[in-house]
PDB file of C-alpha atoms in Angstrom:
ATOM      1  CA  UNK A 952       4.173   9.844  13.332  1.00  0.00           C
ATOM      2  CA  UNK A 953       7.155   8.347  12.054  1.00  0.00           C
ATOM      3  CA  UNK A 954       7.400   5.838   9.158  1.00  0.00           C
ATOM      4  CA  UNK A 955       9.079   3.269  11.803  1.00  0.00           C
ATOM      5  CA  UNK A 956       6.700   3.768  14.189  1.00  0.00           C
ATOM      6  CA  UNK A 957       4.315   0.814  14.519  1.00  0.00           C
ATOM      7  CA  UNK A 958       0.069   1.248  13.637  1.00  0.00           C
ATOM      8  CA  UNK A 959      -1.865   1.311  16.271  1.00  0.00           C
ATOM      9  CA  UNK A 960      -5.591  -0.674  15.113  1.00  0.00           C
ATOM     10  CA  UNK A 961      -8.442   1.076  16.765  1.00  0.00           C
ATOM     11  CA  UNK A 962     -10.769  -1.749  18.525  1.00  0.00           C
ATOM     12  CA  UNK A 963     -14.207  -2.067  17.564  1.00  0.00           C
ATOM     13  CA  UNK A 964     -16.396  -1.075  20.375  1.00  0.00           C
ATOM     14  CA  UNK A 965     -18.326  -3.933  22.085  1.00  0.00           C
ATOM     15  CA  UNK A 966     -21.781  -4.572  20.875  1.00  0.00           C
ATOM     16  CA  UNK A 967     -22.787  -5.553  24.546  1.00  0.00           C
ATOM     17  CA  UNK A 968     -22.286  -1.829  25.517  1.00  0.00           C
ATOM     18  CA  UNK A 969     -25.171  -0.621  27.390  1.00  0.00           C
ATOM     19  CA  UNK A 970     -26.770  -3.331  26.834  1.00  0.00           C
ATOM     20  CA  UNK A 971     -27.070  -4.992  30.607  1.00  0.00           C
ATOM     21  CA  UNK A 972     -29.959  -2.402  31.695  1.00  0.00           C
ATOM     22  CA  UNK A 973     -33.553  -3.146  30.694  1.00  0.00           C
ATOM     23  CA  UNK A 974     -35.751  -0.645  29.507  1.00  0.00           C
ATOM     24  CA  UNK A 975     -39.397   0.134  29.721  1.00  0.00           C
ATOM     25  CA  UNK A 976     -39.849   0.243  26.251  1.00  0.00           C
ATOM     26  CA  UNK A 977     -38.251  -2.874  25.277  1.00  0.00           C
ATOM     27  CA  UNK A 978     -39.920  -5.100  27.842  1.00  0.00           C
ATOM     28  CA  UNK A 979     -42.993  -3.206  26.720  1.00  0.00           C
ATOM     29  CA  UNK A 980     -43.186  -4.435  23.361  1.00  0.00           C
ATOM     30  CA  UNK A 981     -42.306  -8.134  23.995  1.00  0.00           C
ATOM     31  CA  UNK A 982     -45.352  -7.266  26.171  1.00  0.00           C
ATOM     32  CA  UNK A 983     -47.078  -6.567  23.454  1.00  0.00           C
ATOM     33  CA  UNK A 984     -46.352  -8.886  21.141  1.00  0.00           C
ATOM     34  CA  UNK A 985     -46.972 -11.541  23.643  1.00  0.00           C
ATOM     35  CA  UNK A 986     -50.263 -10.232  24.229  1.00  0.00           C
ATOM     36  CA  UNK A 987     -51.131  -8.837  20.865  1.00  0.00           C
ATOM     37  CA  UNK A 988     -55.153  -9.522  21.089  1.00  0.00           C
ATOM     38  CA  UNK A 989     -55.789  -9.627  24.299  1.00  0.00           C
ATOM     39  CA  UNK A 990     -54.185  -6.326  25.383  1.00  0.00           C
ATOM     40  CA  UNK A 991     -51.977  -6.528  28.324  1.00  0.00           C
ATOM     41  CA  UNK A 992     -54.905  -8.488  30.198  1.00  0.00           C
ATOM     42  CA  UNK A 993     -54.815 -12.144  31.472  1.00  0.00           C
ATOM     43  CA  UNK A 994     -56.847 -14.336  33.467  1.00  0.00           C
ATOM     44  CA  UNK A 995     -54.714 -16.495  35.123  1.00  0.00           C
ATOM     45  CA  UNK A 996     -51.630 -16.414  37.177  1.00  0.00           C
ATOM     46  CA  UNK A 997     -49.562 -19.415  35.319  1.00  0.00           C
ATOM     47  CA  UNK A 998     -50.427 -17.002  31.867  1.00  0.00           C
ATOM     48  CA  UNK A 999     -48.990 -14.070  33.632  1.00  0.00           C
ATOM     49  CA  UNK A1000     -45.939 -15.841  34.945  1.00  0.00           C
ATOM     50  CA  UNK A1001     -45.270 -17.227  31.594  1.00  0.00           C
ATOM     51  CA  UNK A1002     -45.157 -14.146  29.580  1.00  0.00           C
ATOM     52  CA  UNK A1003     -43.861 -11.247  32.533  1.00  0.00           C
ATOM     53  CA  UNK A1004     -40.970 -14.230  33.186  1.00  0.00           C
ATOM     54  CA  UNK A1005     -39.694 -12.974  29.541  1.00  0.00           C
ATOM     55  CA  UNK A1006     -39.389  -9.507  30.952  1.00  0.00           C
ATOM     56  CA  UNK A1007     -35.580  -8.051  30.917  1.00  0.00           C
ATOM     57  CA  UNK A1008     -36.517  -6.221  34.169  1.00  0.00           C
ATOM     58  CA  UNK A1009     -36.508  -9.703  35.799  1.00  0.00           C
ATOM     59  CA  UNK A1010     -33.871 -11.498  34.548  1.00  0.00           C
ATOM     60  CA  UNK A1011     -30.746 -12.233  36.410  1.00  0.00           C
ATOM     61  CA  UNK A1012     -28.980  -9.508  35.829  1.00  0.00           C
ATOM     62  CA  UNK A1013     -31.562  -6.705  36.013  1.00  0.00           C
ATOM     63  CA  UNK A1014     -31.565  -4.496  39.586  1.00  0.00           C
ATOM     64  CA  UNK A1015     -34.971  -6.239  40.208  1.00  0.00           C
ATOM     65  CA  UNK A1016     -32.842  -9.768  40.673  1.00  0.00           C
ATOM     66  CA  UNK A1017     -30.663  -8.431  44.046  1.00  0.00           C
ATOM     67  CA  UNK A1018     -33.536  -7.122  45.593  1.00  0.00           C
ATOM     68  CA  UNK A1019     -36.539  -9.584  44.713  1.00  0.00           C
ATOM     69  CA  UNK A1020     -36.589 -13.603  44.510  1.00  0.00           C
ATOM     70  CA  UNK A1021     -39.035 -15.337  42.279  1.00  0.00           C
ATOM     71  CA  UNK A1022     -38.408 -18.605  42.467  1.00  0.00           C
ATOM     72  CA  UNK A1023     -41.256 -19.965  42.952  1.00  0.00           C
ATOM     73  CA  UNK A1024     -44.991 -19.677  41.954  1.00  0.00           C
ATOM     74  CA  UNK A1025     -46.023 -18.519  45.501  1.00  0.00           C
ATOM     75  CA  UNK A1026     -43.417 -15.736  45.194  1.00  0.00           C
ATOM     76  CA  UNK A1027     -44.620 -14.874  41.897  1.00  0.00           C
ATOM     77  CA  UNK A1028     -47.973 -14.431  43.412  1.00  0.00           C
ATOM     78  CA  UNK A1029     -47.443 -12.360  46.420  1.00  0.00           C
ATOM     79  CA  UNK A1030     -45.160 -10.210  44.153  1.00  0.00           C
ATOM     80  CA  UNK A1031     -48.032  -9.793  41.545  1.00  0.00           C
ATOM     81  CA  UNK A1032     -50.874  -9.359  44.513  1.00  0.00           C
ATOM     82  CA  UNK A1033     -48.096  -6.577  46.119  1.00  0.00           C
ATOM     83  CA  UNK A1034     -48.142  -5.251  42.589  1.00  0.00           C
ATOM     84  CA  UNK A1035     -51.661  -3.796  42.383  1.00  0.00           C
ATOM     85  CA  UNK A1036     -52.147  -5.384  38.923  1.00  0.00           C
ATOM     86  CA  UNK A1037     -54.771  -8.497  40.363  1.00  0.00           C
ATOM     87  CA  UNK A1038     -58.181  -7.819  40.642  1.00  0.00           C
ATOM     88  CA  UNK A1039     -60.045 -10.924  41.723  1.00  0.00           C
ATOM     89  CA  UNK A1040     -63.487 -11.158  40.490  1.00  0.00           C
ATOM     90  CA  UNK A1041     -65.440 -13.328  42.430  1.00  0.00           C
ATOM     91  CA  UNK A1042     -65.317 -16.940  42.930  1.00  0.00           C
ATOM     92  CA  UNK A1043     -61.670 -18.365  41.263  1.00  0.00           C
ATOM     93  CA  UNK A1044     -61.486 -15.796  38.645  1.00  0.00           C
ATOM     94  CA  UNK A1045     -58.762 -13.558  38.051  1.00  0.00           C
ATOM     95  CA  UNK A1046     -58.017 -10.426  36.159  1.00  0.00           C
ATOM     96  CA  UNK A1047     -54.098  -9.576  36.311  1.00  0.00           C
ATOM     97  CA  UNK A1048     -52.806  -6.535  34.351  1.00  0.00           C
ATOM     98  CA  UNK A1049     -49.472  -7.261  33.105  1.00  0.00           C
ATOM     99  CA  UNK A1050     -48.230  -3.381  32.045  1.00  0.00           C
ATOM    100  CA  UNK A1051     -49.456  -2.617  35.887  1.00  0.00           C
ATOM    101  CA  UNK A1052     -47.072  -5.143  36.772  1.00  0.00           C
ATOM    102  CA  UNK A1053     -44.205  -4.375  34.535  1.00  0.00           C
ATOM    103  CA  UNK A1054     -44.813  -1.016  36.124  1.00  0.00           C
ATOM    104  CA  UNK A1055     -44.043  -2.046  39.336  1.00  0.00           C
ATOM    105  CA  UNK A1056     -41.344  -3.929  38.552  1.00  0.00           C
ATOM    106  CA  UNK A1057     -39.336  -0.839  37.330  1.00  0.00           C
ATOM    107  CA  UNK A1058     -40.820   1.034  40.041  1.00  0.00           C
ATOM    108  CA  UNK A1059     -39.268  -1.778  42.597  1.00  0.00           C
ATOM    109  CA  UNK A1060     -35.776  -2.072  40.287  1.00  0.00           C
ATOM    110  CA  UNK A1061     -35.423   1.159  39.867  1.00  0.00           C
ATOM    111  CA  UNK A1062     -36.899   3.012  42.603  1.00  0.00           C
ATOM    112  CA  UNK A1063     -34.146   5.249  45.305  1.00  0.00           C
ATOM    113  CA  UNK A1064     -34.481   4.472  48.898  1.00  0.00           C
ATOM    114  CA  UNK A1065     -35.713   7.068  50.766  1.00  0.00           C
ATOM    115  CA  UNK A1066     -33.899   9.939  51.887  1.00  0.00           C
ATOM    116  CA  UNK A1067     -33.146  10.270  55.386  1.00  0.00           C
ATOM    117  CA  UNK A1068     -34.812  13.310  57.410  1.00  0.00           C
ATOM    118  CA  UNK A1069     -32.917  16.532  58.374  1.00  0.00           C
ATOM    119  CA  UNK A1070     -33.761  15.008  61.816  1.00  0.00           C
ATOM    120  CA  UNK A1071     -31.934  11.921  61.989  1.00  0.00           C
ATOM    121  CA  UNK A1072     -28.810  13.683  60.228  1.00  0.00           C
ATOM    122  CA  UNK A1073     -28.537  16.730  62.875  1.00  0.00           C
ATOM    123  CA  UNK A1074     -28.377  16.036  66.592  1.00  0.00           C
ATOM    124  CA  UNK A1075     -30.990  17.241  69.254  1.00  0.00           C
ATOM    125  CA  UNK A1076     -28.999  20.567  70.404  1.00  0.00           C
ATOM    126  CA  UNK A1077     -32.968  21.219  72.173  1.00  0.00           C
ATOM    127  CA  UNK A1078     -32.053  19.330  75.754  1.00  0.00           C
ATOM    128  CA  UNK A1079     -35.265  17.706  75.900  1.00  0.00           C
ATOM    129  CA  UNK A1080     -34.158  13.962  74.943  1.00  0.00           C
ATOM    130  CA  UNK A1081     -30.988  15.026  77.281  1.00  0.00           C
ATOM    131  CA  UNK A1082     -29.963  12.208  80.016  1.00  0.00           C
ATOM    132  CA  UNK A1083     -27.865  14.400  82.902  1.00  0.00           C
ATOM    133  CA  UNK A1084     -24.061  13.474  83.453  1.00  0.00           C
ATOM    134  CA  UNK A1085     -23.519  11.912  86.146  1.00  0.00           C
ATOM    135  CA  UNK A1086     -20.065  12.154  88.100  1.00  0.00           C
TER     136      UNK A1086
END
C-alpha cells in the first residue's frame, strides 16, 4: 500500500444480522417468563392469545406470517384447536398448553412441504393408463 493511497475504514457489521428468524429458544423463555408460576398452562383462550401473540414465531416477519392469518380471535382459536394444545374439560372450561402450541407454530413455520412421489415425477411407461392413437 502506498503512502498516497487513500484508507479504506472497515464497516461495522450490522447488529440486525441474523436477527429476522425466530428461534425456539428465545420465544421459549419469554414463554416462560410470561408464565413463570403457572407453567406453560392457561385456562382461557384471551390468556393464551395475550401471551403466544408476543411470540417471534408470529410476528410479521416470521415464515408463520405468509402462510397463517391471525387476525382475529376466531382465527386464533381454530389455529390453537388445530394445534393439539386445547383440552376442553367439561362444561366452559379450558386447558390450553402454550409450549404445545409454540410447538406447532414452528412445526407450521418451519415445516418442508412434502416431497413429491417417484410416481408423479416418472411417467407410466406400463400401458395400462394408455388411451390408443387414433388416426
Amino acid at each position: 500500500v502506498s503512502p498516497s493511497s487513500p484508507v479504506v475504514e472497515r464497516r461495522p457489521r450490522s447488529r440486525s444480522f441474523g436477527a429476522g428468524t425466530p428461534t425456539f429458544s428465545s420465544d421459549l423463555a419469554k414463554l416462560k417468563s410470561a408464565c413463570s408460576d403457572a407453567g406453560s398452562i392457561v385456562h382461557s383462550y384471551t390468556d393464551a392469545i395475550a401471551i403466544a401473540s408476543q411470540f417471534d414465531v408470529l410476528g410479521s416477519n416470521s415464515p408463520l406470517s405468509r402462510k397463517l392469518s391471525l387476525t382475529n380471535e376466531t382465527d386464533w382459536i381454530e389455529f390453537m384447536n388445530k394445534s393439539g394444545a386445547v383440552v376442553n374439560g367439561g362444561s366452559d372450561e379450558v386447558t390450553i398448553n402454550l409450549e404445545k402450541l409454540l410447538r406447532h407454530c414452528f412445526d407450521t413455520a418451519f415445516k418442508m412441504p412434502p416431497s413429491p412421489s417417484g410416481k408423479t415425477l416418472r411417467p407410466d411407461t406400463s400401458g395400462e393408463n394408455m388411451t390408443p392413437l387414433q388416426v
